Amino acid sequence: MRGGAVLCVLLLSLAWLSPAWGAEGGEEDGEVLVAEEEDEDEEDEVLSDELMEEDGVLVLHEHNFARALREHRLLLVEFYAPWCGHCRRFAPEFARAAALLRNGSEAVRLGKVDAVAQTALSAEFHIEAFPTLKLFRDGNRTHPVAYSGRMDAEGMVLWVQRRAGPSATLLHDADTVAAFIGSQDITVVGFFKDLRGEAAQAFYEVAAEVVDVVFGVAEEDELFEAYGLSADTVCLFKKFDEGRTDFPVDPEQGLEVAELTRLLRVHSLQLVMDFSNETSGQIFGAKIPNHMLLFLNTSVAEQQALRDEFRAAASTFRGEVLFVVVDVDGYGATVLPFFGLTPSDAPTLRFIKMENNRKYRMEADAFSTTAVRDFVQAVLDGKVKPQLLSAEPPEDWNTRPVKVLVGKTFEQVAFDETKNVFVKFYAPWCTHCQEMAAAWEELGERYKDHEDIVIAEMDATANELENITISGYPTLHYFPAGPGRKMVEYRSARDVETFSKFLENGGKLPEEPPTVSKAPENSTESPSPSGTAEAREEL
């Protein structure tokens, strides 16, 4: 599952993954127009290093890029493709960020490069996806910083501003530190004996990256003593849970930027998070690999009381499992279909592994601290099998030109050794899937009378497979006849004629051979239920 900026209004599998910005190609046809040779006057104009603007954003190309770097200490540049849908949707936010950052200052500017037309710049900065954002500082074009913030105007402004000045406030005395800590719900203070040392510099780097938390630094001996410290330490102060968490700097290995960033993200979260529109970004941004969910109707006192036992179990798994309460009668109602639940199922518990959307439930819900803790540990130890969703097959699923598969029927159809089966895994809300629907129906009509070829489709948001993970929509897999449970992923053009060539050539195209892998054997004797669904469209 561009993200955002992680969680949209949730539709089925969009519920528990966030979309991410990424490379786009093939889904939105665009043309790269090669301009014919212009006359001399027009050519001279193109070669000028003049800095022009569109909506407050500098329009950059290979002839004015160096000038832009010279004139602006910080320059955040978007590399885009004119045909890229993500870029078009992103453009208004980028322009709004440019307006917010200007405020009469020329030190920080935003610029954009048509990466399709400006091939030299694209090659120089290794542009492989659209949109790609890079920050250039003090005219240095050899080591730009990859943008890692939110893809909205406010997120970009925070991210750039944190890099425009000191990323952490220097705290001189005990009163200043106390006031700083009390100013926010969450604050981070780095206590360093030497603010010019490697550990302090790494801390400044973390502070520049984690823009939603304020950072301070202190080096006075009296401050070390006041906070009970004897060596370099990063302290996270928060007005909830345990109140303070210390991260001592290893005297030999020093302070590792990525690890400290992860630890701060994890420990900045409440031990138990309430799932809401405001907290969803934090929940997914922390990148904790597992989530344990308690579904409640918070208006029912008896159910609300279960939070205490749930919270008591959470501390054992801090950083490994995030404990989340979902109100089935509030914002959390939007995620219920993703878990195959309805409001009447509350209270109930679910565990989900974020890497593959595998979901787990107790045989019978038990809400005591011990029961919750034991269940979570059993899942982590691999002692619990995932719960796989499957819709009921339509009565006419096998008589349509395009066969409608569900979890309960997938195994018997896809791995029938007498058939060549071509399956489209889709999401009902996916626009790319909708655009391809007519071609897939036409393909079904073309091959409906072929005894050894089956054209099929499966809603991957309502059906899950134990051994096949669907990582984008639509995903096309071909299961050739014969033994060995082979699976071929189709990665070529999505039109009827190309599909037909692929089928007529036994599941391969001369110009672009698909990747072939062997589908893993099921771990159970019964037919496996059906495929997992991630919340992003294949681009």
XYZ file of N, CA and C in Angstrom, residues 51-53 56-61 64-79 94 98 101-102 105-113 121 125 132-141 143-147 156 159-161 163-164:
183
model
N 15.364 32.992 -15.527
C 14.523 32.178 -14.645
C 13.076 32.623 -14.779
N 12.267 31.784 -15.409
C 10.849 32.060 -15.575
C 10.057 31.307 -14.508
N 8.812 31.748 -14.267
C 7.964 31.137 -13.252
C 6.620 30.730 -13.821
N 4.309 30.634 -9.408
C 5.271 30.835 -8.338
C 6.380 29.823 -8.274
N 6.396 28.876 -9.205
C 7.403 27.815 -9.254
C 8.363 28.111 -10.403
N 9.663 28.061 -10.141
C 10.654 28.286 -11.189
C 10.606 27.173 -12.223
N 10.611 27.537 -13.487
C 10.640 26.558 -14.574
C 12.105 26.363 -14.960
N 12.616 25.191 -14.672
C 14.053 24.953 -14.819
C 14.358 24.020 -15.982
N 15.529 24.267 -16.591
C 16.027 23.397 -17.649
C 17.547 23.433 -17.583
N 19.326 26.995 -17.354
C 19.186 27.936 -16.234
C 19.302 27.272 -14.867
N 19.563 25.969 -14.866
C 19.606 25.237 -13.606
C 20.738 25.755 -12.711
N 21.914 25.960 -13.297
C 23.067 26.426 -12.519
C 22.797 27.806 -11.922
N 22.139 28.666 -12.689
C 21.822 29.999 -12.176
C 20.868 29.908 -10.991
N 19.871 29.040 -11.089
C 18.930 28.872 -9.977
C 19.655 28.415 -8.717
N 20.602 27.506 -8.861
C 21.362 27.041 -7.707
C 22.200 28.170 -7.100
N 22.749 29.025 -7.941
C 23.571 30.133 -7.451
C 22.734 31.152 -6.680
N 21.534 31.400 -7.162
C 20.743 32.500 -6.616
C 19.894 32.110 -5.405
N 19.720 30.806 -5.158
C 18.831 30.391 -4.073
C 19.541 29.362 -3.191
N 19.676 29.703 -1.919
C 20.435 28.836 -1.006
C 19.790 27.467 -0.860
N 18.473 27.450 -0.809
C 17.737 26.185 -0.764
C 16.784 26.142 -1.949
N 16.863 25.074 -2.731
C 16.022 24.934 -3.914
C 15.446 23.520 -3.940
N 14.133 23.437 -3.741
C 13.453 22.144 -3.798
C 12.898 21.975 -5.209
N 13.353 20.931 -5.899
C 13.017 20.749 -7.312
C 12.176 19.496 -7.508
N 11.082 19.663 -8.244
C 10.243 18.535 -8.643
C 10.611 18.129 -10.064
N 10.950 16.866 -10.255
C 11.171 16.295 -11.580
C 9.886 15.554 -11.955
N 2.147 21.620 -4.887
C 3.511 22.132 -5.032
C 3.484 23.651 -5.210
N 4.986 26.574 -2.716
C 5.854 27.651 -3.194
C 5.375 29.000 -2.682
N 6.146 29.397 1.051
C 7.567 29.548 1.352
C 8.125 30.898 0.925
N 7.522 31.519 -0.056
C 8.091 32.764 -0.569
C 8.156 33.828 0.529
N 11.009 36.147 0.616
C 12.395 35.668 0.716
C 12.792 34.942 -0.553
N 14.004 35.229 -1.015
C 14.526 34.553 -2.197
C 15.454 33.405 -1.807
N 15.643 33.193 -0.502
C 16.590 32.163 -0.058
C 16.064 30.761 -0.327
N 14.747 30.576 -0.172
C 14.130 29.262 -0.362
C 13.159 29.352 -1.525
N 13.350 28.539 -2.545
C 12.461 28.532 -3.699
C 12.148 27.106 -4.122
N 11.054 26.983 -4.843
C 10.664 25.716 -5.444
C 10.790 25.828 -6.955
N 11.262 24.763 -7.574
C 11.398 24.724 -9.018
C 10.919 23.398 -9.573
N 10.723 23.356 -10.883
C 10.276 22.106 -11.508
C 11.012 21.883 -12.812
N 11.223 20.605 -13.123
C 11.931 20.204 -14.335
C 11.086 19.181 -15.076
N 19.379 16.485 -17.418
C 19.171 16.652 -15.983
C 18.616 15.373 -15.367
N 20.669 13.386 -12.323
C 20.134 13.213 -10.978
C 19.408 11.883 -10.797
N 9.569 13.035 -8.596
C 10.700 12.898 -7.679
C 11.107 14.297 -7.225
N 11.280 14.478 -5.923
C 11.659 15.773 -5.365
C 13.053 15.678 -4.757
N 13.889 16.684 -5.041
C 15.244 16.742 -4.487
C 15.526 18.162 -4.008
N 16.209 18.246 -2.868
C 16.573 19.542 -2.303
C 18.046 19.824 -2.567
N 18.327 21.013 -3.145
C 19.688 21.444 -3.427
C 20.033 22.571 -2.451
N 21.170 22.429 -1.785
C 21.572 23.377 -0.755
C 22.887 24.067 -1.138
N 22.908 25.388 -0.988
C 24.129 26.186 -1.164
C 24.806 25.933 -2.517
N 24.001 25.738 -3.559
C 24.550 25.594 -4.901
C 25.177 24.248 -5.201
N 25.112 23.308 -4.268
C 25.741 21.990 -4.463
C 24.811 21.108 -5.297
N 25.242 20.741 -6.495
C 24.411 19.898 -7.352
C 24.877 18.452 -7.374
N 25.289 16.506 -4.483
C 24.719 15.721 -3.389
C 23.368 16.294 -2.948
N 22.374 16.284 -3.843
C 21.047 16.751 -3.421
C 20.448 15.783 -2.399
N 19.530 16.306 -1.591
C 18.868 15.501 -0.562
C 17.520 15.031 -1.102
N 17.288 13.738 -1.064
C 16.002 13.199 -1.524
C 14.900 13.634 -0.563
N 13.801 14.122 -1.102
C 12.680 14.560 -0.277
C 12.023 13.356 0.394
N 5.570 19.901 2.927
C 6.767 20.372 2.223
C 7.367 21.604 2.893
N 9.201 20.565 6.051
C 10.411 19.820 5.729
C 11.527 20.764 5.274
N 11.191 21.741 4.426
C 12.198 22.671 3.927
C 12.626 23.654 5.009
N 11.663 24.154 5.781
C 12.002 25.110 6.828
C 12.931 24.497 7.875
N 15.205 22.556 7.352
C 16.555 22.534 6.784
C 17.081 23.938 6.479
N 16.228 24.941 6.613
C 16.654 26.302 6.306
C 17.427 26.931 7.454
